[in-house]
Amino acid sequence: MPQHALPLAQIAQLLDVPEDILRALISARGSDRSDTTLVGLTVAEAARRLGIGRTKMYEYVSSGAIHSVKIGSLRRIPAEAVNDFLTRRLSANDFGAAA
């Protein structure tokens, strides 16, 4: 443990939160440690940002609807490509009347 790290009990005390509730919040966070500063997203990260499944994201990547690049054996989607995709979809009036 780094020198500056506090035990969880002390953190809970400082926050005036019961330790068991703090532990529950930490475990509920799970492994989703999304980094909003990433510029090259994995297919799963890009899909999560759009709220769609990986399979659908692969369809968009394969069709060229969302731009991606290969870096070695890895496929990465530029973060701005996700925004560009949504902008194009808005322009195409895909957010019209609900079905």
JSON list of C-alpha atoms in Angstrom, two decimals:
[
{"chain": "A", "resi": 1, "resn": "MET", "atom": "CA", "xyz": [0.00, 0.00, 0.00]},
{"chain": "A", "resi": 2, "resn": "PRO", "atom": "CA", "xyz": [1.43, 3.44, -0.90]},
{"chain": "A", "resi": 3, "resn": "GLN", "atom": "CA", "xyz": [2.48, 5.66, 2.01]},
{"chain": "A", "resi": 4, "resn": "HIS", "atom": "CA", "xyz": [-0.24, 8.21, 1.31]},
{"chain": "A", "resi": 5, "resn": "ALA", "atom": "CA", "xyz": [-3.08, 5.65, 1.06]},
{"chain": "A", "resi": 6, "resn": "LEU", "atom": "CA", "xyz": [-5.58, 5.56, 3.89]},
{"chain": "A", "resi": 7, "resn": "PRO", "atom": "CA", "xyz": [-7.22, 2.38, 5.14]},
{"chain": "A", "resi": 8, "resn": "LEU", "atom": "CA", "xyz": [-10.82, 2.05, 4.00]},
{"chain": "A", "resi": 9, "resn": "ALA", "atom": "CA", "xyz": [-12.06, 2.38, 7.59]},
{"chain": "A", "resi": 10, "resn": "GLN", "atom": "CA", "xyz": [-10.41, 5.80, 7.88]},
{"chain": "A", "resi": 11, "resn": "ILE", "atom": "CA", "xyz": [-11.83, 6.94, 4.54]},
{"chain": "A", "resi": 12, "resn": "ALA", "atom": "CA", "xyz": [-15.31, 5.87, 5.63]},
{"chain": "A", "resi": 13, "resn": "GLN", "atom": "CA", "xyz": [-14.87, 7.74, 8.90]},
{"chain": "A", "resi": 14, "resn": "LEU", "atom": "CA", "xyz": [-13.68, 10.90, 7.12]},
{"chain": "A", "resi": 15, "resn": "LEU", "atom": "CA", "xyz": [-16.66, 10.72, 4.75]},
{"chain": "A", "resi": 16, "resn": "ASP", "atom": "CA", "xyz": [-19.00, 9.97, 7.66]},
{"chain": "A", "resi": 17, "resn": "VAL", "atom": "CA", "xyz": [-20.24, 6.86, 5.83]},
{"chain": "A", "resi": 18, "resn": "PRO", "atom": "CA", "xyz": [-20.52, 3.37, 7.35]},
{"chain": "A", "resi": 19, "resn": "GLU", "atom": "CA", "xyz": [-17.61, 1.23, 6.17]},
{"chain": "A", "resi": 20, "resn": "ASP", "atom": "CA", "xyz": [-19.88, -1.57, 4.88]},
{"chain": "A", "resi": 21, "resn": "ILE", "atom": "CA", "xyz": [-21.78, 0.89, 2.68]},
{"chain": "A", "resi": 22, "resn": "LEU", "atom": "CA", "xyz": [-18.53, 2.31, 1.31]},
{"chain": "A", "resi": 23, "resn": "ARG", "atom": "CA", "xyz": [-17.33, -1.24, 0.52]},
{"chain": "A", "resi": 24, "resn": "ALA", "atom": "CA", "xyz": [-20.65, -1.94, -1.23]},
{"chain": "A", "resi": 25, "resn": "LEU", "atom": "CA", "xyz": [-20.29, 1.21, -3.34]},
{"chain": "A", "resi": 26, "resn": "ILE", "atom": "CA", "xyz": [-16.75, 0.28, -4.32]},
{"chain": "A", "resi": 27, "resn": "SER", "atom": "CA", "xyz": [-17.72, -3.26, -5.31]},
{"chain": "A", "resi": 28, "resn": "ALA", "atom": "CA", "xyz": [-20.80, -1.99, -7.19]},
{"chain": "A", "resi": 29, "resn": "ARG", "atom": "CA", "xyz": [-18.48, 0.13, -9.31]},
{"chain": "A", "resi": 30, "resn": "GLY", "atom": "CA", "xyz": [-16.96, -3.15, -10.47]},
{"chain": "A", "resi": 31, "resn": "SER", "atom": "CA", "xyz": [-14.32, -3.21, -13.13]},
{"chain": "A", "resi": 32, "resn": "ASP", "atom": "CA", "xyz": [-15.83, -0.38, -15.19]},
{"chain": "A", "resi": 33, "resn": "ARG", "atom": "CA", "xyz": [-12.91, 1.96, -15.05]},
{"chain": "A", "resi": 34, "resn": "SER", "atom": "CA", "xyz": [-13.72, 3.92, -18.19]},
{"chain": "A", "resi": 35, "resn": "ASP", "atom": "CA", "xyz": [-11.16, 6.51, -19.06]},
{"chain": "A", "resi": 36, "resn": "THR", "atom": "CA", "xyz": [-12.88, 9.43, -20.75]},
{"chain": "A", "resi": 37, "resn": "THR", "atom": "CA", "xyz": [-9.51, 10.71, -21.95]},
{"chain": "A", "resi": 38, "resn": "LEU", "atom": "CA", "xyz": [-8.91, 7.73, -24.23]},
{"chain": "A", "resi": 39, "resn": "VAL", "atom": "CA", "xyz": [-8.62, 8.69, -27.88]},
{"chain": "A", "resi": 40, "resn": "GLY", "atom": "CA", "xyz": [-8.54, 5.15, -29.26]},
{"chain": "A", "resi": 41, "resn": "LEU", "atom": "CA", "xyz": [-11.45, 3.05, -28.02]},
{"chain": "A", "resi": 42, "resn": "THR", "atom": "CA", "xyz": [-11.87, -0.69, -28.21]},
{"chain": "A", "resi": 43, "resn": "VAL", "atom": "CA", "xyz": [-15.00, -1.90, -29.98]},
{"chain": "A", "resi": 44, "resn": "ALA", "atom": "CA", "xyz": [-16.56, -2.72, -26.60]},
{"chain": "A", "resi": 45, "resn": "GLU", "atom": "CA", "xyz": [-15.79, 0.75, -25.20]},
{"chain": "A", "resi": 46, "resn": "ALA", "atom": "CA", "xyz": [-17.22, 2.49, -28.28]},
{"chain": "A", "resi": 47, "resn": "ALA", "atom": "CA", "xyz": [-20.32, 0.29, -28.16]},
{"chain": "A", "resi": 48, "resn": "ARG", "atom": "CA", "xyz": [-20.81, 1.10, -24.49]},
{"chain": "A", "resi": 49, "resn": "ARG", "atom": "CA", "xyz": [-20.59, 4.82, -25.24]},
{"chain": "A", "resi": 50, "resn": "LEU", "atom": "CA", "xyz": [-23.36, 4.46, -27.81]},
{"chain": "A", "resi": 51, "resn": "GLY", "atom": "CA", "xyz": [-25.38, 2.09, -25.68]},
{"chain": "A", "resi": 52, "resn": "ILE", "atom": "CA", "xyz": [-25.34, -0.67, -28.29]},
{"chain": "A", "resi": 53, "resn": "GLY", "atom": "CA", "xyz": [-23.93, -4.19, -28.38]},
{"chain": "A", "resi": 54, "resn": "ARG", "atom": "CA", "xyz": [-20.50, -5.20, -29.65]},
{"chain": "A", "resi": 55, "resn": "THR", "atom": "CA", "xyz": [-22.02, -7.13, -32.55]},
{"chain": "A", "resi": 56, "resn": "LYS", "atom": "CA", "xyz": [-23.86, -4.05, -33.80]},
{"chain": "A", "resi": 57, "resn": "MET", "atom": "CA", "xyz": [-20.68, -1.99, -33.40]},
{"chain": "A", "resi": 58, "resn": "TYR", "atom": "CA", "xyz": [-18.74, -4.53, -35.47]},
{"chain": "A", "resi": 59, "resn": "GLU", "atom": "CA", "xyz": [-21.44, -4.20, -38.16]},
{"chain": "A", "resi": 60, "resn": "TYR", "atom": "CA", "xyz": [-20.97, -0.43, -38.22]},
{"chain": "A", "resi": 61, "resn": "VAL", "atom": "CA", "xyz": [-17.17, -0.80, -38.33]},
{"chain": "A", "resi": 62, "resn": "SER", "atom": "CA", "xyz": [-17.32, -3.42, -41.11]},
{"chain": "A", "resi": 63, "resn": "SER", "atom": "CA", "xyz": [-19.66, -1.29, -43.21]},
{"chain": "A", "resi": 64, "resn": "GLY", "atom": "CA", "xyz": [-17.51, 1.82, -42.72]},
{"chain": "A", "resi": 65, "resn": "ALA", "atom": "CA", "xyz": [-20.28, 3.69, -40.91]},
{"chain": "A", "resi": 66, "resn": "ILE", "atom": "CA", "xyz": [-17.87, 4.14, -38.00]},
{"chain": "A", "resi": 67, "resn": "HIS", "atom": "CA", "xyz": [-14.23, 4.71, -38.83]},
{"chain": "A", "resi": 68, "resn": "SER", "atom": "CA", "xyz": [-11.60, 2.55, -37.18]},
{"chain": "A", "resi": 69, "resn": "VAL", "atom": "CA", "xyz": [-7.90, 1.83, -37.46]},
{"chain": "A", "resi": 70, "resn": "LYS", "atom": "CA", "xyz": [-5.70, -1.21, -36.97]},
{"chain": "A", "resi": 71, "resn": "ILE", "atom": "CA", "xyz": [-2.75, -0.79, -34.64]},
{"chain": "A", "resi": 72, "resn": "GLY", "atom": "CA", "xyz": [-0.80, -4.00, -34.95]},
{"chain": "A", "resi": 73, "resn": "SER", "atom": "CA", "xyz": [-3.39, -6.69, -34.37]},
{"chain": "A", "resi": 74, "resn": "LEU", "atom": "CA", "xyz": [-5.69, -4.36, -32.43]},
{"chain": "A", "resi": 75, "resn": "ARG", "atom": "CA", "xyz": [-8.74, -2.54, -33.79]},
{"chain": "A", "resi": 76, "resn": "ARG", "atom": "CA", "xyz": [-9.30, 0.93, -32.34]},
{"chain": "A", "resi": 77, "resn": "ILE", "atom": "CA", "xyz": [-12.08, 3.43, -32.92]},
{"chain": "A", "resi": 78, "resn": "PRO", "atom": "CA", "xyz": [-11.15, 7.10, -32.57]},
{"chain": "A", "resi": 79, "resn": "ALA", "atom": "CA", "xyz": [-13.31, 8.70, -29.87]},
{"chain": "A", "resi": 80, "resn": "GLU", "atom": "CA", "xyz": [-14.32, 11.47, -32.28]},
{"chain": "A", "resi": 81, "resn": "ALA", "atom": "CA", "xyz": [-15.55, 8.83, -34.76]},
{"chain": "A", "resi": 82, "resn": "VAL", "atom": "CA", "xyz": [-18.30, 7.94, -32.30]},
{"chain": "A", "resi": 83, "resn": "ASN", "atom": "CA", "xyz": [-19.40, 11.60, -32.16]},
{"chain": "A", "resi": 84, "resn": "ASP", "atom": "CA", "xyz": [-19.15, 11.92, -35.95]},
{"chain": "A", "resi": 85, "resn": "PHE", "atom": "CA", "xyz": [-21.34, 8.85, -36.36]},
{"chain": "A", "resi": 86, "resn": "LEU", "atom": "CA", "xyz": [-24.02, 10.32, -34.11]},
{"chain": "A", "resi": 87, "resn": "THR", "atom": "CA", "xyz": [-23.86, 13.66, -35.91]},
{"chain": "A", "resi": 88, "resn": "ARG", "atom": "CA", "xyz": [-24.36, 11.95, -39.27]},
{"chain": "A", "resi": 89, "resn": "ARG", "atom": "CA", "xyz": [-27.28, 9.97, -37.86]},
{"chain": "A", "resi": 90, "resn": "LEU", "atom": "CA", "xyz": [-28.88, 13.16, -36.55]},
{"chain": "A", "resi": 91, "resn": "SER", "atom": "CA", "xyz": [-28.48, 14.76, -39.97]},
{"chain": "A", "resi": 92, "resn": "ALA", "atom": "CA", "xyz": [-30.19, 11.76, -41.54]},
{"chain": "A", "resi": 93, "resn": "ASN", "atom": "CA", "xyz": [-33.23, 12.32, -39.28]},
{"chain": "A", "resi": 94, "resn": "ASP", "atom": "CA", "xyz": [-32.89, 8.92, -37.62]},
{"chain": "A", "resi": 95, "resn": "PHE", "atom": "CA", "xyz": [-34.27, 10.45, -34.44]},
{"chain": "A", "resi": 96, "resn": "GLY", "atom": "CA", "xyz": [-37.68, 11.10, -35.93]},
{"chain": "A", "resi": 97, "resn": "ALA", "atom": "CA", "xyz": [-40.98, 9.78, -34.66]},
{"chain": "A", "resi": 98, "resn": "ALA", "atom": "CA", "xyz": [-40.88, 6.88, -32.24]},
{"chain": "A", "resi": 99, "resn": "ALA", "atom": "CA", "xyz": [-41.86, 3.51, -33.58]}
]
